[in-house]
Coordinates of C-alpha atoms and ligand atoms in Angstrom, one line a residue:
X175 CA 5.2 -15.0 42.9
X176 CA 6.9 -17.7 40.9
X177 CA 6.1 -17.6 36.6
X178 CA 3.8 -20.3 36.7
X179 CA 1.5 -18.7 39.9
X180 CA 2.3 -15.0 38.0
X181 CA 0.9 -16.9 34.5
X182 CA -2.3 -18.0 36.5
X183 CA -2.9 -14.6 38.8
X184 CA -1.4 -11.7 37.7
X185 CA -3.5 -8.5 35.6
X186 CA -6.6 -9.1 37.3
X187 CA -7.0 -9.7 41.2
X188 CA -10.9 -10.1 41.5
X189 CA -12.6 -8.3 45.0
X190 CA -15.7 -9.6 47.0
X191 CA -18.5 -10.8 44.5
X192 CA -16.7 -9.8 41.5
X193 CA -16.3 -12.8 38.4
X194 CA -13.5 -15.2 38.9
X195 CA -12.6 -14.8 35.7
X196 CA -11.2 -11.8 33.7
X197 CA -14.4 -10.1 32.0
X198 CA -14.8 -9.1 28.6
X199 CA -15.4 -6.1 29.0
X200 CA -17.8 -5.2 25.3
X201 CA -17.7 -1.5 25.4
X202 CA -15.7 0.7 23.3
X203 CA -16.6 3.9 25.5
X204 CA -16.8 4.8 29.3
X205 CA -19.2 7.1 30.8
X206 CA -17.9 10.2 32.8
X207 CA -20.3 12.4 35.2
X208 CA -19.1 15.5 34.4
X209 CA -16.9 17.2 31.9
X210 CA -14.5 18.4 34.0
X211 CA -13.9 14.9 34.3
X212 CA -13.7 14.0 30.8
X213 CA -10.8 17.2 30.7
X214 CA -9.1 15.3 33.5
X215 CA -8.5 11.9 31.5
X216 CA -7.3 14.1 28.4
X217 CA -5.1 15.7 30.7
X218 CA -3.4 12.5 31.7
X219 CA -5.2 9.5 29.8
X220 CA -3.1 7.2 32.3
X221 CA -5.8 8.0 34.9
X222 CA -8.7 6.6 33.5
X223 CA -9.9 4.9 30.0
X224 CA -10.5 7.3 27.2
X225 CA -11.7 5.0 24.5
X226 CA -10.9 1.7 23.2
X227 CA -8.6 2.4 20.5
X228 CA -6.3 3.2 23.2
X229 CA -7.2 0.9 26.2
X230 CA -9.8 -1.7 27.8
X231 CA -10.2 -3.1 30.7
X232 CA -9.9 -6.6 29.3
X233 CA -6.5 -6.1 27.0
X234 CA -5.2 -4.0 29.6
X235 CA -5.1 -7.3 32.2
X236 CA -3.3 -9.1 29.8
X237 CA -0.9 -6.1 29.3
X238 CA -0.2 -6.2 33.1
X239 CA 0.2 -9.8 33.2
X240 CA 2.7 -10.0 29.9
X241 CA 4.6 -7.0 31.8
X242 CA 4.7 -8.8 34.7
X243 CA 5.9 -12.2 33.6
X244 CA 8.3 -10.4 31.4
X245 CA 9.4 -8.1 34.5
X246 CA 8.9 -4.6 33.0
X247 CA 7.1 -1.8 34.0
X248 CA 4.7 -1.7 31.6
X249 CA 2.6 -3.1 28.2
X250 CA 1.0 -2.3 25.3
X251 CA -1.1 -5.3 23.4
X252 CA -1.4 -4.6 19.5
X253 CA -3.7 -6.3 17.2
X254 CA -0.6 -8.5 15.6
X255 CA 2.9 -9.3 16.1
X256 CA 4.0 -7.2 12.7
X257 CA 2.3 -4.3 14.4
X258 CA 4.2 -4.2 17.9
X259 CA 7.6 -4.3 15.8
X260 CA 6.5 -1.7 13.8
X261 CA 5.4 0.7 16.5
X262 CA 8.3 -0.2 18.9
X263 CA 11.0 1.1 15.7
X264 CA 8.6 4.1 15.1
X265 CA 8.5 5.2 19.0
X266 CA 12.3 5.7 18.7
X267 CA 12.6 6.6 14.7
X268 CA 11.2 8.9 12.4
X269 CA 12.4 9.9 8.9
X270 CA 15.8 10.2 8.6
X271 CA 17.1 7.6 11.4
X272 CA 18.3 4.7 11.6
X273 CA 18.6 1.6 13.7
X274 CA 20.6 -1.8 13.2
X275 CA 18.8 -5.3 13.5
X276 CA 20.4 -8.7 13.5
X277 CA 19.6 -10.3 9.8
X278 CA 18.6 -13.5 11.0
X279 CA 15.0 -12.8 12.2
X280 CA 11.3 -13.8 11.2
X281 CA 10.7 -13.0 7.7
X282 CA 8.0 -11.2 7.8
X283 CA 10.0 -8.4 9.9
X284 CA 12.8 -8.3 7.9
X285 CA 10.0 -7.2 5.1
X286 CA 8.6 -4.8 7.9
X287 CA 12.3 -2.9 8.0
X288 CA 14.0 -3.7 4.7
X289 CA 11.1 -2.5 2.6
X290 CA 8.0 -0.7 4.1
X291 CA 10.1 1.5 7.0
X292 CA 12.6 2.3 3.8
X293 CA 9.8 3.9 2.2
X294 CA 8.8 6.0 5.6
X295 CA 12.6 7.1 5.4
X296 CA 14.0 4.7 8.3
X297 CA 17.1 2.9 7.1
X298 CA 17.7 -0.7 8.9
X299 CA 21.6 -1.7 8.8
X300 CA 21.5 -5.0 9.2
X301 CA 24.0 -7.0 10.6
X302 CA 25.1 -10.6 11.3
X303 CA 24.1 -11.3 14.9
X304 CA 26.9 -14.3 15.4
X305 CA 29.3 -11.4 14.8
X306 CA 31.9 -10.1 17.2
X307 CA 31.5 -6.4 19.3
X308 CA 34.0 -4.1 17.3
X309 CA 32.1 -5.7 14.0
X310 CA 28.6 -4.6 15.0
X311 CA 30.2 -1.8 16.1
X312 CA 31.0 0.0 13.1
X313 CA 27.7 -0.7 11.5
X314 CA 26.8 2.9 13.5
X315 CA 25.6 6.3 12.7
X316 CA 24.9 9.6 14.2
X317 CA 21.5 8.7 13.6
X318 CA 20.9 5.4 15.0
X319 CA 18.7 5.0 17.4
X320 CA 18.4 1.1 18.2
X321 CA 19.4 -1.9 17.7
X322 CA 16.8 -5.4 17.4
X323 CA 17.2 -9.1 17.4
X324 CA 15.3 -11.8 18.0
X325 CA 15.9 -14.1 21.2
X326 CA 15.5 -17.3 19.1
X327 CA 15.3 -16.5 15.4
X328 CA 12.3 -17.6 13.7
X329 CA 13.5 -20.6 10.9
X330 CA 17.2 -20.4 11.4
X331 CA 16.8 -21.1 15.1
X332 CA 19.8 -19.3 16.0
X333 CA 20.3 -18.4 19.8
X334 CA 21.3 -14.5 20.3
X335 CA 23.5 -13.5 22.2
X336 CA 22.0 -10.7 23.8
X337 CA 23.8 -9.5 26.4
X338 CA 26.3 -8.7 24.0
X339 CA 23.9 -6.8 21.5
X340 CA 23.2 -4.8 25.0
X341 CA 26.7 -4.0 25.7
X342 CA 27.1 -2.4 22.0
X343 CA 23.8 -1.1 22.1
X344 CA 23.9 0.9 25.4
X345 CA 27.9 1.8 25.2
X346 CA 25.8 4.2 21.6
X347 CA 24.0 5.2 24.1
X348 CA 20.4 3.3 22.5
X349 CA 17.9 1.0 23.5
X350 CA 18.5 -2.9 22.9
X351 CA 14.5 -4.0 21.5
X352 CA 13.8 -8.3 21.9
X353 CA 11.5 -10.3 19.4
X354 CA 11.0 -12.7 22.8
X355 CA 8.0 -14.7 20.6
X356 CA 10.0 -18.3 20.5
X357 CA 11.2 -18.7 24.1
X358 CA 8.5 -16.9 25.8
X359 CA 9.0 -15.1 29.7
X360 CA 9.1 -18.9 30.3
X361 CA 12.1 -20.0 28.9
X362 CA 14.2 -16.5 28.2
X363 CA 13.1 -13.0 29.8
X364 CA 15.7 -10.9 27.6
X365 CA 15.3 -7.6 30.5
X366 CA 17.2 -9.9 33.0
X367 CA 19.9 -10.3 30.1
X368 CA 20.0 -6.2 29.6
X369 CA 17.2 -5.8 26.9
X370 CA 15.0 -2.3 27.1
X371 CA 12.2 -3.4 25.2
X372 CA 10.6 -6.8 24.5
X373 CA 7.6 -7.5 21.6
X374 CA 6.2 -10.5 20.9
X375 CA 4.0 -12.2 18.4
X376 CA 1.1 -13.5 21.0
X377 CA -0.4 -15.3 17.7
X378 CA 2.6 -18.1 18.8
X379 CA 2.9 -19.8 22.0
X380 CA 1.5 -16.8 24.2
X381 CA -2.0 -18.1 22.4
X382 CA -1.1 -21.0 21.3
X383 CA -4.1 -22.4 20.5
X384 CA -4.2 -20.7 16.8
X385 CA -7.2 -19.1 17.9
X386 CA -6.7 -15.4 17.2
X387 CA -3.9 -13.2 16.3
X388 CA -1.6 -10.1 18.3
X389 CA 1.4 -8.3 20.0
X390 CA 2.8 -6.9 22.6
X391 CA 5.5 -4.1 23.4
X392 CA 6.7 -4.4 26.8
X393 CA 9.0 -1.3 28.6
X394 CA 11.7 -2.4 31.1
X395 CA 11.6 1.3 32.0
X396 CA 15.3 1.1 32.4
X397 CA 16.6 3.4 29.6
X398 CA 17.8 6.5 30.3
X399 CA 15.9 8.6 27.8
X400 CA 17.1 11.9 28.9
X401 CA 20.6 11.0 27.5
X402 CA 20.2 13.5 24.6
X403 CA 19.6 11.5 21.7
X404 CA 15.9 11.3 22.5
X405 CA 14.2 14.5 22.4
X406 CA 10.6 13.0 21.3
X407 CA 10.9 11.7 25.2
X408 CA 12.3 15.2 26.4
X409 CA 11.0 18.0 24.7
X410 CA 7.2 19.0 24.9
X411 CA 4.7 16.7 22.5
X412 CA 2.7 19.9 20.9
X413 CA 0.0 17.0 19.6
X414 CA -0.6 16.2 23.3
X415 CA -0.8 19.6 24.8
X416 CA 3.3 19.5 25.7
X417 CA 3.0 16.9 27.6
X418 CA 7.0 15.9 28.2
X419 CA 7.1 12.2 28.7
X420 CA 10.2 11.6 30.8
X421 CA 9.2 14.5 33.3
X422 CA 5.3 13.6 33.5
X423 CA 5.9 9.8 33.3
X424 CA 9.1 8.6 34.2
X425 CA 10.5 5.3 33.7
X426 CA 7.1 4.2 31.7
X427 CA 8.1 7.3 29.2
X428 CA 8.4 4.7 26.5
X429 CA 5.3 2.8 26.4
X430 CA 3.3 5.6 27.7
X431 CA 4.4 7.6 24.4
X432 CA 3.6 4.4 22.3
X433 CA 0.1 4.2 23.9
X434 CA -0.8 8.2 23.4
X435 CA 0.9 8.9 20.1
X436 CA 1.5 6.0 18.1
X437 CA -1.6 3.8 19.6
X438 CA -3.5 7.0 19.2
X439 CA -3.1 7.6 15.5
X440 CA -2.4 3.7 13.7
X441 CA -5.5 2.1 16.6
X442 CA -4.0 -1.0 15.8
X443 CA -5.5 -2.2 18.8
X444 CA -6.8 -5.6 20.4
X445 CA -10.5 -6.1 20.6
X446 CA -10.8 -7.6 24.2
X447 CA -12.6 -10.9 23.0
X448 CA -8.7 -11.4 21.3
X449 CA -7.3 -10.6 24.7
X450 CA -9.7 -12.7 26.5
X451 CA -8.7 -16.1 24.5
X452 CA -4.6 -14.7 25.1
X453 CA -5.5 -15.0 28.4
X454 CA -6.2 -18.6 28.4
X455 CA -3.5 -19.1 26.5
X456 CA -1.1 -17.2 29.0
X457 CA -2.9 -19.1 32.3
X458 CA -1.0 -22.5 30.4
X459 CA 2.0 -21.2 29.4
X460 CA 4.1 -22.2 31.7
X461 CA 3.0 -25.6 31.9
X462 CA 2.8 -25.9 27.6
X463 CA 6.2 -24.7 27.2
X464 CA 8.2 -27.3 29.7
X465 CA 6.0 -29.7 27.8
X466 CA 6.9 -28.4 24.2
X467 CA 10.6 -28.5 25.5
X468 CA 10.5 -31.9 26.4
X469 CA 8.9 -33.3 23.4
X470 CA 10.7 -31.4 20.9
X471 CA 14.0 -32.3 22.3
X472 CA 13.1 -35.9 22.2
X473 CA 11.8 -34.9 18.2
X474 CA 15.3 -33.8 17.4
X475 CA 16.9 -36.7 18.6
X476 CA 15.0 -38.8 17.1
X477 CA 15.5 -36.9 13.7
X478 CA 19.6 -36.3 14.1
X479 CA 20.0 -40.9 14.9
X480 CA 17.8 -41.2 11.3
X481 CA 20.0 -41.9 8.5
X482 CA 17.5 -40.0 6.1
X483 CA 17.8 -36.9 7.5
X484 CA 21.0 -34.7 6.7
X485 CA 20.8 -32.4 9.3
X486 CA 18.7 -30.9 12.3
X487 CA 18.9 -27.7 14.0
X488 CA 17.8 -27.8 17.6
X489 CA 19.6 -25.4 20.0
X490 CA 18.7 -27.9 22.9
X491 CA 20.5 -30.5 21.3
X492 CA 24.3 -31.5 22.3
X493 CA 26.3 -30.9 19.3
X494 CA 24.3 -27.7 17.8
X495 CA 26.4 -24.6 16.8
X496 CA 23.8 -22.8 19.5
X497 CA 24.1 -25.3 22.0
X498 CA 26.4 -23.3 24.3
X499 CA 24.4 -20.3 23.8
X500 CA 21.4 -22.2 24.5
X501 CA 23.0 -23.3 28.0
X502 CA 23.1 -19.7 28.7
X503 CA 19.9 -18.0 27.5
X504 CA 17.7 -21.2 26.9
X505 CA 18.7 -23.3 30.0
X506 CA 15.1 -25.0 30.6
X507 CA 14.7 -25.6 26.8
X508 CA 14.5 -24.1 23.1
X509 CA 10.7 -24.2 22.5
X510 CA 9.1 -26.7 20.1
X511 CA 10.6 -25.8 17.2
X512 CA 13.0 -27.8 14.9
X513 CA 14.4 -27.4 11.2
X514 CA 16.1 -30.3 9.9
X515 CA 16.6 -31.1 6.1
X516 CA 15.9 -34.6 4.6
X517 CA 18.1 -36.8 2.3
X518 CA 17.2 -36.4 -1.3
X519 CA 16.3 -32.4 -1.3
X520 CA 13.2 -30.8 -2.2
X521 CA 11.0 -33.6 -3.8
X522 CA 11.7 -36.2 -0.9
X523 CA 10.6 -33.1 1.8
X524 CA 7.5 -33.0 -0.2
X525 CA 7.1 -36.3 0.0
X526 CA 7.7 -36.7 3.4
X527 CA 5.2 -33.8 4.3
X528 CA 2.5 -35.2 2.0
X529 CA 2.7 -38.9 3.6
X530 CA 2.7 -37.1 7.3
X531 CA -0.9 -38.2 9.4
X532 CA -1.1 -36.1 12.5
X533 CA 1.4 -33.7 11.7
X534 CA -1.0 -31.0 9.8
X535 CA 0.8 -28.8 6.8
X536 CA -0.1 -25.2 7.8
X537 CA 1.4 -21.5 7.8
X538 CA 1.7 -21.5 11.4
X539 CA 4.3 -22.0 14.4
X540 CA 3.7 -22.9 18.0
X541 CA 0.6 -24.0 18.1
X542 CA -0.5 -26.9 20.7
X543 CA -1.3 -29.2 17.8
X544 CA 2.2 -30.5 15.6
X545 CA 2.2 -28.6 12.6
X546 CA 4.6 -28.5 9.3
X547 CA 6.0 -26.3 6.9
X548 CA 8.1 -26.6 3.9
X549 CA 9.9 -23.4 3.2
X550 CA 10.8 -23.8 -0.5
X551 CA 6.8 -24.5 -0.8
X552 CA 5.5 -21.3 1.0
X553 CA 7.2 -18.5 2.8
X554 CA 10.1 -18.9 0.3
X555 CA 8.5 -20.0 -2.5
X556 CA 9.9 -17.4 -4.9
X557 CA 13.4 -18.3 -4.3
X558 CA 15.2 -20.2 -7.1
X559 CA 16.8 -23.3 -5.7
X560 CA 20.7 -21.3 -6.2
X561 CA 18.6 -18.3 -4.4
X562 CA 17.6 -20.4 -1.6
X563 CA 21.3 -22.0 -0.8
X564 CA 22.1 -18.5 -0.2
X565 CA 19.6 -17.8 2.2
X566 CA 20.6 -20.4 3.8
X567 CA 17.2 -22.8 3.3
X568 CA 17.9 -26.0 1.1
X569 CA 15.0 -27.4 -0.9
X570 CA 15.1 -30.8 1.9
X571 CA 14.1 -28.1 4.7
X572 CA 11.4 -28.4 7.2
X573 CA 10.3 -26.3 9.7
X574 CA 8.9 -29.1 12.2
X575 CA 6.8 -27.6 15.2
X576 CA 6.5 -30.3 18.2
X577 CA 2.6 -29.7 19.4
X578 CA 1.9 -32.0 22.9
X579 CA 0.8 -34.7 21.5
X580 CA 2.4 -37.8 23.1
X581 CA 5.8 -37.7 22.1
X582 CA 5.7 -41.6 20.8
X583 CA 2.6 -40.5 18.7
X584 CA 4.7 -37.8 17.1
X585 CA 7.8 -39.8 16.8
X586 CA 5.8 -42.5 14.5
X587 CA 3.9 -40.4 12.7
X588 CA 7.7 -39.1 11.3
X589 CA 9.1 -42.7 11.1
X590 CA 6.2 -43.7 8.9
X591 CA 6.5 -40.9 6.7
X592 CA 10.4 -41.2 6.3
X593 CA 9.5 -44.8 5.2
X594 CA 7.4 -43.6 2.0
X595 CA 10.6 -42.0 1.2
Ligands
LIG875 C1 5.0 -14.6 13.6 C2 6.1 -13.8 14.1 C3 6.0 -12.4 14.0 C4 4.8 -11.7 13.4 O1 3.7 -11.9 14.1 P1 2.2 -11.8 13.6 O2 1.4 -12.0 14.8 O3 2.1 -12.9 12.6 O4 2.0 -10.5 13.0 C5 7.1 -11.6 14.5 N1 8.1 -12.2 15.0 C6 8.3 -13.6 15.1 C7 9.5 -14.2 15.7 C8 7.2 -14.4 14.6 O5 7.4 -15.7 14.7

């Protein structure tokens, strides 16, 4: 199957007289007959469904069809984007490792491993993605155990370059994890670029209807976890009865261990109405993101010809410092996302914001709707303006997310609001 058929048909093949449509499946138990067989799914709870703060029939569709469209072997939904990078840094680090990420990604994770995994004892080296092999080289321990970036980083819009994180990641001998959230399978699947493992935030496009919130770990199953550095994978798991993961599950060793230990003891776990409305998100995707592709790079022209606006980042756009990495990674488009920075600093972005009709001002990204966000207002609001020049965020920035509107509607809706300035 093409995306676009595997968007629509994969997770859930329905038989003779069963509902066209994924059920929701409103149970958190399952009945056995006996209790030998109850034994049996403890044994191996890959088998059957236990309970649902490990599995359901309804999420687990979805966590074929996200597998599927990502091409790995398996998936684990999570109840939020936050919680599938958490969980996919603690199934390869506990207290006293470390792993390196790229700076530039979403905020909000760079909280997640600067701060909160400091405290659990897991040191992030973090390291500038646009630099050279030998460079993210020596950031390195003895202890490191992976290295993370984020396909299309969430504002800055820079495009990785993953195959080389892969190629320093795997030549240490650890796993290369993906924030895929921006592009989507649609537009980027980082495992045919040499990724192992690929999250997402589902709240974005995946849903994209800003209806309800998630995540999703996805396993490649191409690691070799038997190289040595991984005994969690290798040696028996005494709080599962010494089950050893690589020997009892193979290539799914990874997101099998996320699901029985990790899954097991944080239950941050989709309720299957959530999965249900990701669904109907996912059956569109394909079609929403061309769309979102084409709008937004018709947005960013628009913006970079307008004499009040300084600059625009837009990877799809000729001329961007990502352009050529775009070509590579991004080659049917760069999502609906563009920052740009007006003329005049902070008070003329508010401005421009304020006098913006159909364009609504929220904390979100990637919705179907166009929506707006002014940095320096909100997610950076406690920045000094000196403190937000080194971040890289001027006071004139805007986070601009192209919904599918018509384009022309979108386009004057910024031209009158540029006017007021
Ligand atoms: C929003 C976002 C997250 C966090 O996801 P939530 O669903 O809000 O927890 C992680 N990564 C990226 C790139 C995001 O945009």
């Amino acid at each position: 199957m093409k995306i676009e058929t595997k968007c629509l048909h994969e997770g859930y093949s329905p038989k003779n007289t069963e509902p066209r449509v994924v059920p929701i499946v409103q149970s958190t138990t399952y009945v056995y007959d006996s209790t030998d067989d109850v034994a049996a799914v403890f044994d191996d709870p890959t088998k059957s469904l236990i309970y649902s703060r490990f599995e359901n029939p309804t999420v687990m569709a979805v966590e074929e069809k996200i597998a599927a469209l990502e091409g790995g072997i398996g998936a684990m939904c999570t109840s939020s984007g936050q919680a599938a990078s958490l969980l996919s840094i603690l199934n390869l680090c506990s207290a006293g490792d470390s792993f390196i990420s790229t700076a530039t990604i979403y905020g909000g994770t760079v909280n997640l491993f600067a701060v909160t995994l400091k405290k659990l004892g897991i040191e992030c080296i973090f390291v500038d993605a646009d630099a050279d092999e030998q460079e993210i080289e020596k950031a390195f321990k003895p202890n490191t155990k992976a290295v993370f970036g984020e396909t299309l980083a969430n504002p800055a819009l820079k495009v990785l370059d993953i195959e080389k994180l892969a190629r320093v990641a795997h030549k240490n001998n650890v796993p290369l994890i993906i924030d895929n959230t921006f592009p989507t399978p649609i537009l980027c699947r980082p495992i045919e670029h040499g990724a192992d493992i690929v999250i997402h935030s589902t709240t974005k496009y995946m849903d994209g209807h800003a209806v309800q919130g998630g995540g999703v770990i996805v396993d490649s199953g191409k690691f070799d976890w038997t190289n040595g550095k991984f005994p969690e994978f290798t040696e028996p798991d005494e709080s599962y009865h010494g089950t050893v993961y690589t020997k009892a599950y193979g290539k799914a060793a990874y997101i099998v261990k996320a699901r029985m230990q990790l899954m097991r003891d944080f239950g941050c776990y989709p309720a299957a109405h959530s999965a249900f409305l990701l669904n109907l998100g996912l059956e569109t995707l394909a079609v929403r993101m061309k769309q979102y592709c084409i709008n937004a790079k018709k947005v960013a022209e628009f913006l970079d010809s307008s004499d009040k606006v300084v600059s625009v980042s837009y990877p799809g756009l000729k001329g961007d410092k990502y352009y050529d990495l775009a070509q590579k990674y991004l080659p049917d488009g760069s999502s609906g996302v563009i920052t740009f920075s007006i003329k005049g600093g902070r008070d003329n972005a508010v401005k421009f914001m304020d006098s913006l009709q159909l364009a609504s001002n929220v904390v979100h990204v990637a919705d179907i709707r166009t929506c707006v966000l002014h940095p320096a207002s909100a997610t950076h609001r406690q920045l000094t303006d000196e403190q937000l020049e080194a971040a890289g965020i001027d006071g004139g920035m805007i986070r601009f997310s192209c919904g599918l509107e018509n384009v022309d509607d979108i386009i004057d809706d910024i031209k009158q609001a540029l006017d007021k300035i």
